[in-house]
mmCIF file of C-alpha atoms in Angstrom:
data_model
loop_
_atom_site.group_PDB
_atom_site.id
_atom_site.type_symbol
_atom_site.label_atom_id
_atom_site.label_comp_id
_atom_site.label_asym_id
_atom_site.label_seq_id
_atom_site.Cartn_x
_atom_site.Cartn_y
_atom_site.Cartn_z
ATOM 1 C CA PHE A 1 9.744 4.475 46.341
ATOM 2 C CA ALA A 2 11.515 6.372 49.155
ATOM 3 C CA SER A 3 9.681 4.462 51.875
ATOM 4 C CA LEU A 4 10.418 1.086 50.289
ATOM 5 C CA TYR A 5 13.920 1.407 48.877
ATOM 6 C CA ARG A 6 15.371 4.638 50.271
ATOM 7 C CA MET A 7 15.003 6.409 46.942
ATOM 8 C CA GLU A 8 13.533 9.820 46.247
ATOM 9 C CA ASP A 9 13.084 12.411 43.509
ATOM 10 C CA LEU A 10 12.482 9.775 40.833
ATOM 11 C CA THR A 11 11.750 11.052 37.300
ATOM 12 C CA VAL A 12 11.199 9.136 34.069
ATOM 13 C CA TYR A 13 12.738 10.451 30.822
ATOM 14 C CA LEU A 14 11.881 9.032 27.393
ATOM 15 C CA ALA A 15 14.082 9.144 24.290
ATOM 16 C CA ASP A 16 12.642 11.022 21.334
ATOM 17 C CA LEU A 17 12.208 9.456 17.898
ATOM 18 C CA GLN A 18 15.598 10.700 16.692
ATOM 19 C CA GLU A 19 17.357 9.702 19.922
ATOM 20 C CA THR A 20 18.742 13.195 20.449
ATOM 21 C CA VAL A 21 16.816 14.191 23.598
ATOM 22 C CA LEU A 22 15.540 12.579 26.803
ATOM 23 C CA ALA A 23 12.172 14.179 27.576
ATOM 24 C CA PRO A 24 10.586 14.028 31.065
ATOM 25 C CA TRP A 25 7.368 12.063 31.355
ATOM 26 C CA PRO A 26 4.793 13.063 32.441
ATOM 27 C CA GLU A 27 5.598 16.446 30.946
ATOM 28 C CA GLY A 28 6.147 19.470 33.131
ATOM 29 C CA GLY A 29 8.543 20.457 35.871
ATOM 30 C CA ARG A 30 11.817 19.132 34.475
ATOM 31 C CA SER A 31 13.723 20.174 31.362
ATOM 32 C CA PRO A 32 14.723 17.725 28.610
ATOM 33 C CA GLU A 33 18.259 16.342 28.683
ATOM 34 C CA ARG A 34 20.314 16.027 25.504
ATOM 35 C CA ILE A 35 21.607 12.527 24.770
ATOM 36 C CA ASP A 36 24.979 13.873 23.626
ATOM 37 C CA GLY A 37 27.084 15.769 26.141
ATOM 38 C CA THR A 38 25.143 15.164 29.373
ATOM 39 C CA ILE A 39 25.353 12.778 32.331
ATOM 40 C CA ALA A 40 21.824 11.589 31.559
ATOM 41 C CA GLY A 41 22.795 10.925 27.966
ATOM 42 C CA ARG A 42 25.873 9.000 29.036
ATOM 43 C CA ALA A 43 23.715 6.543 30.995
ATOM 44 C CA PHE A 44 21.454 6.136 27.951
ATOM 45 C CA ARG A 45 24.336 5.744 25.487
ATOM 46 C CA ARG A 46 26.370 3.290 27.566
ATOM 47 C CA GLY A 47 23.493 1.341 29.060
ATOM 48 C CA GLU A 48 24.990 1.715 32.540
ATOM 49 C CA PRO A 49 24.086 3.701 35.690
ATOM 50 C CA VAL A 50 25.959 6.980 36.057
ATOM 51 C CA ALA A 51 26.308 9.141 39.168
ATOM 52 C CA GLY A 52 26.136 12.916 38.708
ATOM 53 C CA ALA A 53 28.132 15.469 40.670
ATOM 54 C CA ASP A 54 24.958 16.764 42.328
ATOM 55 C CA GLY A 55 24.118 13.408 43.896
ATOM 56 C CA LEU A 56 21.603 12.516 41.192
ATOM 57 C CA TRP A 57 21.885 9.034 39.735
ATOM 58 C CA TRP A 58 20.853 8.130 36.183
ATOM 59 C CA PHE A 59 19.762 4.617 35.267
ATOM 60 C CA PRO A 60 19.071 3.616 31.649
ATOM 61 C CA ILE A 61 15.664 2.178 30.791
ATOM 62 C CA VAL A 62 16.363 -0.791 28.533
ATOM 63 C CA ASP A 63 13.896 -3.543 27.778
ATOM 64 C CA SER A 64 15.527 -6.642 26.244
ATOM 65 C CA GLY A 65 17.982 -4.477 24.319
ATOM 66 C CA ASP A 66 15.524 -1.749 23.311
ATOM 67 C CA ARG A 67 16.627 1.640 24.673
ATOM 68 C CA ILE A 68 13.598 3.507 25.999
ATOM 69 C CA GLY A 69 15.040 6.326 28.083
ATOM 70 C CA ALA A 70 16.457 6.924 31.550
ATOM 71 C CA VAL A 71 15.381 7.375 35.155
ATOM 72 C CA SER A 72 16.868 9.967 37.497
ATOM 73 C CA LEU A 73 16.726 9.405 41.252
ATOM 74 C CA ARG A 74 18.424 10.152 44.552
ATOM 75 C CA PHE A 75 19.245 7.688 47.272
ATOM 76 C CA ALA A 76 18.474 8.628 50.858
ATOM 77 C CA SER A 77 22.124 7.855 51.697
ATOM 78 C CA ASP A 78 25.216 6.636 49.890
ATOM 79 C CA PRO A 79 23.983 3.672 47.861
ATOM 80 C CA SER A 80 25.337 0.193 48.500
ATOM 81 C CA ASP A 81 25.594 -2.473 45.811
ATOM 82 C CA VAL A 82 22.261 -3.823 47.045
ATOM 83 C CA ASP A 83 20.678 -0.378 46.725
ATOM 84 C CA GLN A 84 21.902 -0.101 43.133
ATOM 85 C CA ASP A 85 20.674 -3.584 42.269
ATOM 86 C CA GLN A 86 17.242 -2.738 43.640
ATOM 87 C CA ALA A 87 17.223 0.474 41.616
ATOM 88 C CA ARG A 88 18.089 -1.462 38.448
ATOM 89 C CA THR A 89 15.251 -3.870 39.134
ATOM 90 C CA LEU A 90 12.749 -1.073 39.669
ATOM 91 C CA VAL A 91 13.891 0.708 36.513
ATOM 92 C CA THR A 92 13.488 -2.574 34.620
ATOM 93 C CA LEU A 93 9.909 -2.792 35.851
ATOM 94 C CA VAL A 94 9.298 0.795 34.765
ATOM 95 C CA GLY A 95 10.627 -0.132 31.323
ATOM 96 C CA LEU A 96 8.333 -3.121 31.005
ATOM 97 C CA LEU A 97 5.335 -1.045 32.033
ATOM 98 C CA LEU A 98 6.257 1.723 29.594
ATOM 99 C CA THR A 99 6.642 -0.805 26.771
ATOM 100 C CA SER A 100 3.173 -2.125 27.496
ATOM 101 C CA GLY A 101 1.655 1.252 28.309
ATOM 102 C CA ARG A 102 2.673 3.048 25.118
ATOM 103 C CA LEU A 103 0.488 0.662 23.136
ATOM 104 C CA ARG A 104 -2.556 2.272 24.739
ATOM 105 C CA CYS A 105 -1.362 5.536 26.309
ATOM 106 C CA ASP A 106 -0.832 8.427 23.890
ATOM 107 C CA SER A 107 0.979 10.620 26.420
ATOM 108 C CA ILE A 108 3.881 8.135 26.471
ATOM 109 C CA VAL A 109 4.087 8.290 22.687
ATOM 110 C CA ARG A 110 3.836 12.081 22.598
ATOM 111 C CA ALA A 111 6.691 12.423 25.095
ATOM 112 C CA GLY A 112 8.998 10.923 22.476
ATOM 113 C CA ARG A 113 8.026 13.424 19.773
ATOM 114 C CA ARG A 114 9.614 16.834 19.402
ATOM 115 C CA GLN A 115 7.495 17.798 16.400
ATOM 116 C CA GLU A 116 4.507 16.602 14.381
ATOM 117 C CA VAL A 117 4.889 13.372 12.419
ATOM 118 C CA THR A 118 3.404 12.958 8.971
ATOM 119 C CA LEU A 119 0.645 10.429 8.357
ATOM 120 C CA ALA A 120 3.147 8.318 6.419
ATOM 121 C CA ALA A 121 5.532 8.354 9.388
ATOM 122 C CA GLU A 122 2.715 7.526 11.827
ATOM 123 C CA THR A 123 1.992 4.482 9.679
ATOM 124 C CA ARG A 124 5.675 3.584 9.567
ATOM 125 C CA TRP A 125 6.360 3.746 13.319
ATOM 126 C CA SER A 126 3.109 1.931 14.142
ATOM 127 C CA VAL A 127 4.250 -1.140 12.214
ATOM 128 C CA LEU A 128 7.921 -1.073 13.219
ATOM 129 C CA PRO A 129 9.015 -3.589 15.906
ATOM 130 C CA PRO A 130 11.131 -2.396 18.856
ATOM 131 C CA ARG A 131 14.184 -0.789 17.297
ATOM 132 C CA SER A 132 16.568 -3.073 19.173
ATOM 133 C CA VAL A 133 16.573 -6.538 20.675
ATOM 134 C CA ALA A 134 19.291 -8.534 22.415
ATOM 135 C CA GLY A 135 19.410 -12.119 23.602
ATOM 136 C CA SER A 136 20.391 -15.675 22.679
ATOM 137 C CA GLY A 137 23.878 -14.508 21.721
ATOM 138 C CA VAL A 138 22.740 -11.922 19.197
ATOM 139 C CA VAL A 139 22.130 -8.168 19.207
ATOM 140 C CA ILE A 140 20.190 -6.335 16.519
ATOM 141 C CA SER A 141 19.452 -2.640 16.260
ATOM 142 C CA GLY A 142 17.989 -0.363 13.597
ATOM 143 C CA HIS A 143 17.019 3.256 13.102
ATOM 144 C CA LEU A 144 15.214 5.330 10.473
ATOM 145 C CA GLU A 145 15.510 8.936 9.280
ATOM 146 C CA PRO A 146 13.957 11.412 8.694
ATOM 147 C CA ALA A 147 12.188 10.213 11.830
ATOM 148 C CA TYR A 148 9.194 12.544 11.549
ATOM 149 C CA GLU A 149 8.665 12.073 7.813
ATOM 150 C CA ILE A 150 9.824 8.485 7.206
ATOM 151 C CA ALA A 151 7.752 6.640 4.605
ATOM 152 C CA GLY A 152 9.160 3.860 2.431
ATOM 153 C CA ASP A 153 12.098 2.559 4.480
ATOM 154 C CA THR A 154 11.536 0.000 7.220
ATOM 155 C CA PHE A 155 12.784 -3.226 8.796
ATOM 156 C CA ASP A 156 11.387 -6.198 10.682
ATOM 157 C CA TYR A 157 12.754 -9.205 12.549
ATOM 158 C CA GLY A 158 11.844 -12.324 14.477
ATOM 159 C CA LEU A 159 14.141 -13.703 17.202
ATOM 160 C CA ASN A 160 13.464 -17.354 17.976
ATOM 161 C CA ALA A 161 15.221 -20.038 20.003
ATOM 162 C CA ASP A 162 17.273 -21.366 17.072
ATOM 163 C CA TYR A 163 17.442 -18.580 14.511
ATOM 164 C CA LEU A 164 17.001 -14.878 13.824
ATOM 165 C CA ASP A 165 15.101 -13.563 10.807
ATOM 166 C CA LEU A 166 15.765 -10.036 9.562
ATOM 167 C CA GLY A 167 14.213 -8.086 6.699
ATOM 168 C CA VAL A 168 15.204 -4.576 5.578
ATOM 169 C CA PHE A 169 12.992 -2.874 2.972
ATOM 170 C CA ASP A 170 12.940 0.223 0.790
ATOM 171 C CA ALA A 171 9.663 0.899 -1.044
ATOM 172 C CA MET A 172 9.698 3.019 -4.174
ATOM 173 C CA GLY A 173 8.310 6.543 -4.095
ATOM 174 C CA HIS A 174 7.616 8.947 -1.274
ATOM 175 C CA GLY A 175 4.892 9.839 1.186
ATOM 176 C CA LEU A 176 1.829 7.842 2.124
ATOM 177 C CA HIS A 177 1.876 5.634 -0.983
ATOM 178 C CA ALA A 178 5.421 4.491 -0.204
ATOM 179 C CA SER A 179 4.444 3.865 3.425
ATOM 180 C CA GLN A 180 1.494 1.707 2.365
ATOM 181 C CA LEU A 181 3.722 -0.196 -0.039
ATOM 182 C CA ALA A 182 6.275 -0.786 2.715
ATOM 183 C CA ASN A 183 3.473 -2.051 4.973
ATOM 184 C CA MET A 184 2.484 -4.610 2.357
ATOM 185 C CA ALA A 185 6.087 -5.822 2.166
ATOM 186 C CA VAL A 186 6.353 -6.147 5.959
ATOM 187 C CA MET A 187 2.991 -7.876 6.379
ATOM 188 C CA SER A 188 3.775 -10.328 3.586
ATOM 189 C CA TYR A 189 7.199 -10.935 5.131
ATOM 190 C CA ARG A 190 5.753 -11.613 8.578
ATOM 191 C CA HIS A 191 2.999 -13.844 7.236
ATOM 192 C CA SER A 192 5.382 -16.009 5.213
ATOM 193 C CA ARG A 193 8.053 -16.047 7.923
ATOM 194 C CA ARG A 194 5.556 -17.112 10.584
ATOM 195 C CA SER A 195 4.222 -19.779 8.245
ATOM 196 C CA GLY A 196 7.645 -21.434 8.271
ATOM 197 C CA ARG A 197 8.703 -20.628 4.725
ATOM 198 C CA ASP A 198 12.330 -20.377 3.614
ATOM 199 C CA LEU A 199 13.887 -17.150 2.356
ATOM 200 C CA VAL A 200 13.252 -17.803 -1.335
ATOM 201 C CA GLN A 201 9.599 -18.633 -0.670
ATOM 202 C CA ILE A 202 9.272 -15.508 1.497
ATOM 203 C CA TYR A 203 10.619 -13.420 -1.377
ATOM 204 C CA GLN A 204 8.309 -15.068 -3.907
ATOM 205 C CA ASP A 205 5.245 -14.494 -1.706
ATOM 206 C CA MET A 206 6.188 -10.846 -1.250
ATOM 207 C CA ASP A 207 6.727 -10.412 -4.975
ATOM 208 C CA GLU A 208 3.277 -11.815 -5.748
ATOM 209 C CA ALA A 209 1.559 -9.782 -3.013
ATOM 210 C CA ILE A 210 3.005 -6.480 -4.215
ATOM 211 C CA LEU A 211 2.237 -7.205 -7.856
ATOM 212 C CA SER A 212 -1.353 -8.247 -7.127
ATOM 213 C CA GLN A 213 -2.143 -5.292 -4.851
ATOM 214 C CA PHE A 214 -0.214 -2.444 -6.494
ATOM 215 C CA GLY A 215 0.104 -3.496 -10.119
ATOM 216 C CA GLU A 216 3.026 -3.606 -12.539
ATOM 217 C CA GLY A 217 6.010 -1.292 -12.214
ATOM 218 C CA VAL A 218 5.765 -0.985 -8.428
ATOM 219 C CA PHE A 219 8.517 -2.536 -6.326
ATOM 220 C CA VAL A 220 10.265 -2.840 -2.956
ATOM 221 C CA THR A 221 13.953 -3.621 -2.550
ATOM 222 C CA ALA A 222 14.586 -6.122 0.213
ATOM 223 C CA HIS A 223 17.457 -7.661 2.148
ATOM 224 C CA LEU A 224 16.159 -10.901 3.703
ATOM 225 C CA ALA A 225 18.451 -12.722 6.137
ATOM 226 C CA ARG A 226 18.243 -15.754 8.405
ATOM 227 C CA LEU A 227 20.932 -16.462 11.016
ATOM 228 C CA GLU A 228 21.344 -19.887 12.623
ATOM 229 C CA LEU A 229 22.207 -18.905 16.192
ATOM 230 C CA ALA A 230 24.094 -22.103 17.036
ATOM 231 C CA THR A 231 26.350 -22.194 13.959
ATOM 232 C CA GLY A 232 26.570 -18.599 12.752
ATOM 233 C CA VAL A 233 25.473 -19.557 9.235
ATOM 234 C CA LEU A 234 23.818 -16.507 7.655
ATOM 235 C CA SER A 235 21.587 -17.016 4.614
ATOM 236 C CA VAL A 236 20.578 -14.006 2.523
ATOM 237 C CA VAL A 237 18.298 -13.160 -0.387
ATOM 238 C CA ASN A 238 19.183 -9.709 -1.686
ATOM 239 C CA ALA A 239 16.420 -8.291 -3.884
ATOM 240 C CA GLY A 240 17.836 -5.123 -5.397
ATOM 241 C CA HIS A 241 19.051 -3.773 -2.029
ATOM 242 C CA PRO A 242 22.540 -2.334 -1.339
ATOM 243 C CA ARG A 243 25.033 -5.010 -0.380
ATOM 244 C CA SER A 244 25.525 -5.561 3.340
ATOM 245 C CA LEU A 245 28.876 -5.059 5.062
ATOM 246 C CA LEU A 246 30.648 -7.721 7.112
ATOM 247 C CA ILE A 247 32.553 -6.169 10.021
ATOM 248 C CA ARG A 248 35.254 -8.521 11.260
ATOM 249 C CA GLY A 249 38.580 -7.938 12.993
ATOM 250 C CA GLY A 250 38.646 -4.193 12.487
ATOM 251 C CA THR A 251 37.722 -4.267 8.802
ATOM 252 C CA ALA A 252 34.519 -3.881 6.810
ATOM 253 C CA HIS A 253 33.892 -5.254 3.353
ATOM 254 C CA PRO A 254 30.781 -5.769 1.201
ATOM 255 C CA LEU A 255 29.228 -9.207 0.842
ATOM 256 C CA ASP A 256 27.971 -10.475 -2.486
ATOM 257 C CA PHE A 257 25.061 -12.894 -2.185
ATOM 258 C CA GLY A 258 23.993 -12.784 -5.806
ATOM 259 C CA ALA A 259 21.173 -10.677 -7.145
ATOM 260 C CA ALA A 260 17.389 -10.923 -7.298
ATOM 261 C CA THR A 261 15.165 -8.201 -8.673
ATOM 262 C CA PRO A 262 13.140 -6.051 -6.254
ATOM 263 C CA ALA A 263 9.937 -7.638 -4.993
ATOM 264 C CA GLY A 264 7.077 -6.785 -7.329
ATOM 265 C CA LEU A 265 9.095 -7.099 -10.545
ATOM 266 C CA ALA A 266 9.892 -10.852 -10.619
ATOM 267 C CA LEU A 267 12.408 -10.543 -13.434
ATOM 268 C CA LEU A 268 15.064 -12.885 -12.032
ATOM 269 C CA PRO A 269 14.748 -16.055 -9.935
ATOM 270 C CA ALA A 270 15.982 -15.628 -6.370
ATOM 271 C CA GLU A 271 18.699 -17.712 -4.766
ATOM 272 C CA ALA A 272 19.884 -17.639 -1.164
ATOM 273 C CA GLY A 273 23.599 -17.099 -0.587
ATOM 274 C CA GLN A 274 25.411 -18.019 2.604
ATOM 275 C CA VAL A 275 28.297 -16.895 4.766
ATOM 276 C CA ARG A 276 29.491 -18.377 8.064
ATOM 277 C CA LEU A 277 29.975 -15.734 10.721
ATOM 278 C CA GLU A 278 32.681 -15.844 13.356
ATOM 279 C CA PRO A 279 31.961 -14.911 16.992
ATOM 280 C CA GLY A 280 31.939 -11.133 17.299
ATOM 281 C CA ASP A 281 31.135 -10.523 13.633
ATOM 282 C CA SER A 282 28.618 -7.851 12.738
ATOM 283 C CA ILE A 283 26.509 -7.385 9.620
ATOM 284 C CA LEU A 284 25.550 -3.850 8.611
ATOM 285 C CA VAL A 285 22.573 -3.313 6.286
ATOM 286 C CA VAL A 286 21.596 0.132 5.028
ATOM 287 C CA SER A 287 19.282 1.656 2.447
ATOM 288 C CA ASP A 288 20.629 3.697 -0.452
ATOM 289 C CA GLY A 289 19.556 6.861 1.352
ATOM 290 C CA VAL A 290 22.615 6.351 3.588
ATOM 291 C CA THR A 291 25.398 5.779 1.081
ATOM 292 C CA GLU A 292 23.925 8.236 -1.446
ATOM 293 C CA ALA A 293 23.395 11.085 1.005
ATOM 294 C CA ARG A 294 25.127 14.028 -0.647
ATOM 295 C CA ALA A 295 26.797 16.954 1.133
ATOM 296 C CA ALA A 296 26.385 20.518 -0.070
ATOM 297 C CA GLY A 297 29.671 20.232 -1.964
ATOM 298 C CA GLY A 298 28.484 17.125 -3.812
ATOM 299 C CA ASP A 299 30.434 14.544 -1.790
ATOM 300 C CA LEU A 300 28.540 11.258 -1.266
ATOM 301 C CA PHE A 301 28.536 9.670 2.177
ATOM 302 C CA GLY A 302 29.614 6.432 0.528
ATOM 303 C CA VAL A 303 30.257 2.833 1.546
ATOM 304 C CA GLU A 304 33.876 3.376 2.590
ATOM 305 C CA ARG A 305 32.993 6.132 5.050
ATOM 306 C CA LEU A 306 30.118 4.039 6.407
ATOM 307 C CA GLY A 307 32.331 1.023 7.052
ATOM 308 C CA ASP A 308 35.112 3.073 8.609
ATOM 309 C CA LEU A 309 32.766 4.798 11.057
ATOM 310 C CA ALA A 310 31.139 1.496 12.035
ATOM 311 C CA VAL A 311 34.496 -0.212 12.633
ATOM 312 C CA ARG A 312 35.784 2.658 14.747
ATOM 313 C CA ALA A 313 32.617 2.860 16.865
ATOM 314 C CA LEU A 314 32.618 -0.851 17.652
ATOM 315 C CA ALA A 315 36.382 -0.897 18.290
ATOM 316 C CA SER A 316 35.968 1.921 20.827
ATOM 317 C CA GLY A 317 33.518 -0.204 22.816
ATOM 318 C CA GLU A 318 30.259 1.361 21.719
ATOM 319 C CA THR A 319 27.197 -0.867 21.885
ATOM 320 C CA VAL A 320 25.484 -1.965 18.702
ATOM 321 C CA GLN A 321 22.578 0.345 19.542
ATOM 322 C CA GLU A 322 24.850 3.343 20.014
ATOM 323 C CA THR A 323 26.849 2.520 16.883
ATOM 324 C CA VAL A 324 23.644 2.580 14.817
ATOM 325 C CA ARG A 325 22.586 5.896 16.356
ATOM 326 C CA ARG A 326 25.969 7.452 15.649
ATOM 327 C CA LEU A 327 26.021 6.249 12.064
ATOM 328 C CA LEU A 328 22.723 7.930 11.263
ATOM 329 C CA ARG A 329 23.770 11.108 13.095
ATOM 330 C CA SER A 330 26.851 11.133 10.877
ATOM 331 C CA VAL A 331 24.677 10.823 7.773
ATOM 332 C CA LEU A 332 22.544 13.780 8.878
ATOM 333 C CA GLU A 333 25.610 15.869 9.680
ATOM 334 C CA HIS A 334 27.190 14.996 6.333
ATOM 335 C CA ARG A 335 24.059 15.970 4.458
ATOM 336 C CA GLY A 336 23.771 19.259 6.383
ATOM 337 C CA VAL A 337 20.168 19.822 5.258
ATOM 338 C CA ASP A 338 17.045 17.686 5.070
ATOM 339 C CA LEU A 339 17.547 14.224 3.611
ATOM 340 C CA GLU A 340 16.479 13.768 -0.002
ATOM 341 C CA ASP A 341 15.654 10.101 0.606
ATOM 342 C CA ASP A 342 14.759 7.881 3.541
ATOM 343 C CA ALA A 343 17.791 6.429 5.310
ATOM 344 C CA THR A 344 17.918 3.192 7.306
ATOM 345 C CA VAL A 345 20.767 1.616 9.290
ATOM 346 C CA VAL A 346 20.416 -1.882 10.767
ATOM 347 C CA MET A 347 23.210 -3.817 12.483
ATOM 348 C CA LEU A 348 23.261 -7.457 13.555
ATOM 349 C CA SER A 349 26.024 -8.750 15.830
ATOM 350 C CA TRP A 350 26.581 -12.462 16.561
ATOM 351 C CA ARG A 351 28.001 -13.100 20.033
ATOM 352 C CA PRO A 352 27.456 -16.766 20.917
ATOM 353 C CA ASP A 353 29.908 -16.604 23.840
ATOM 354 C CA ASP A 354 28.146 -13.584 25.379
ATOM 355 C CA PRO A 355 24.421 -14.461 25.503
ATOM 356 C CA VAL A 356 23.719 -11.870 28.198
ATOM 357 C CA SER A 357 25.374 -8.449 28.184
ATOM 358 C CA LYS A 358 24.721 -4.864 29.199
ATOM 359 C CA GLU A 359 23.139 -4.391 25.759
ATOM 360 C CA THR A 360 20.341 -6.746 26.781
ATOM 361 C CA GLY A 361 19.247 -4.444 29.583
ATOM 362 C CA GLY A 362 16.030 -5.351 31.357
ATOM 363 C CA GLY A 363 13.529 -8.082 30.762
ATOM 364 C CA PHE A 364 11.507 -10.394 32.926
ATOM 365 C CA SER A 365 14.598 -12.164 34.266
ATOM 366 C CA ALA A 366 15.692 -8.895 35.881
ATOM 367 C CA LEU A 367 12.515 -8.843 37.972
ATOM 368 C CA ARG A 368 13.375 -11.959 39.965
ATOM 369 C CA PRO A 369 14.574 -9.947 42.994
ATOM 370 C CA LEU A 370 11.089 -8.457 43.234
ATOM 371 C CA LEU A 371 9.244 -11.735 43.369
ATOM 372 C CA PRO A 372 10.000 -13.470 46.711
ATOM 373 C CA GLY A 373 8.006 -11.190 49.019
ATOM 374 C CA GLY A 374 8.603 -8.721 51.827
ATOM 375 C CA PRO A 375 8.169 -5.009 51.028
ATOM 376 C CA GLN A 376 8.724 -5.754 47.319
ATOM 377 C CA ARG A 377 5.097 -6.858 47.103
ATOM 378 C CA GLU A 378 4.039 -3.257 47.592
ATOM 379 C CA ILE A 379 6.074 -1.911 44.694
ATOM 380 C CA PHE A 380 3.799 -3.318 41.967
ATOM 381 C CA PRO A 381 0.739 -1.231 42.831
ATOM 382 C CA ALA A 382 3.012 1.752 43.549
ATOM 383 C CA VAL A 383 4.581 1.610 40.093
ATOM 384 C CA LEU A 384 1.321 0.779 38.392
ATOM 385 C CA ASP A 385 -0.332 3.831 39.957
ATOM 386 C CA GLY A 386 2.587 6.094 39.098
ATOM 387 C CA VAL A 387 3.419 4.871 35.583
ATOM 388 C CA VAL A 388 0.408 3.313 33.944
ATOM 389 C CA THR A 389 -2.269 5.651 35.249
#
């Protein structure tokens, strides 16, 4: 890197499952950096490069909205705008290679773990899509706790040219059985969604799949949504899940889309409700483990507190990804001890006038400066040798 772009002392840091620490990868030599209260964490939280007082620069690793970690580096001399642009491009490439590499390289996965995960949690994270995605005028981000023991809570999405599909699920029970039940819900959801079915048909297929495979009395609550990206029309089937919150103009209020019974019970016919979003609107979907988290004194976290915290975070300029992280940190702090139930926070923000933002981060479009030729040709084998192997 130094010989090609006047950079030196480059180190990759990966965010842990709870997004509390940035851990150096490969391990050894450097100490982890906390995400809260450090220069490194500021770059990760804001999605922007930050210069430290010691001459060390921190660049966030973001792949199409998914926050992966950060890169620290030094420039051989005071960096120009061109130097910084080249650094962003190289960090984008590192992010793409890490995204691909962690599918087959266990050391990348281990770097993001501060403790052992349960078998149920291993199953959960293996099926989960990237926790965030941004593009086409929409940003979506989600997070799960307890990260190392998560079982029945999960979410899934599909971002296409014309619409976004989102499903948030909470399977009954705990442990491995709940994780397997959640997997069935997600696989049924993906299969029906990719087969072109509408929301009601997706729900009906999921209901039948759970009943046939797990028997009577077993269920999954689900919040199924489809957003038309051009118009902002949001359609929802809510199957026994907590109502979502609409965040608009500094306020948050619950949306009522009608009720269907949890998938697997088939007691009530499902109907899709609709709401038309306005540019800048956000939809917040959580599991009951969030609103029902109880402090030591008996105080519930509650819907009002949830909405207030979300409104304040967005109003202060926090990204959707950072807002979601902060909300779940607040739940954990409110609880004070281990969670009694899985907790999920997912936020969708519709921004048709801002199709590309800092929340999008990297992606293949960011690699265009590398493609024409010159010394850039040499960077691909250099990064491949240093990152993938």
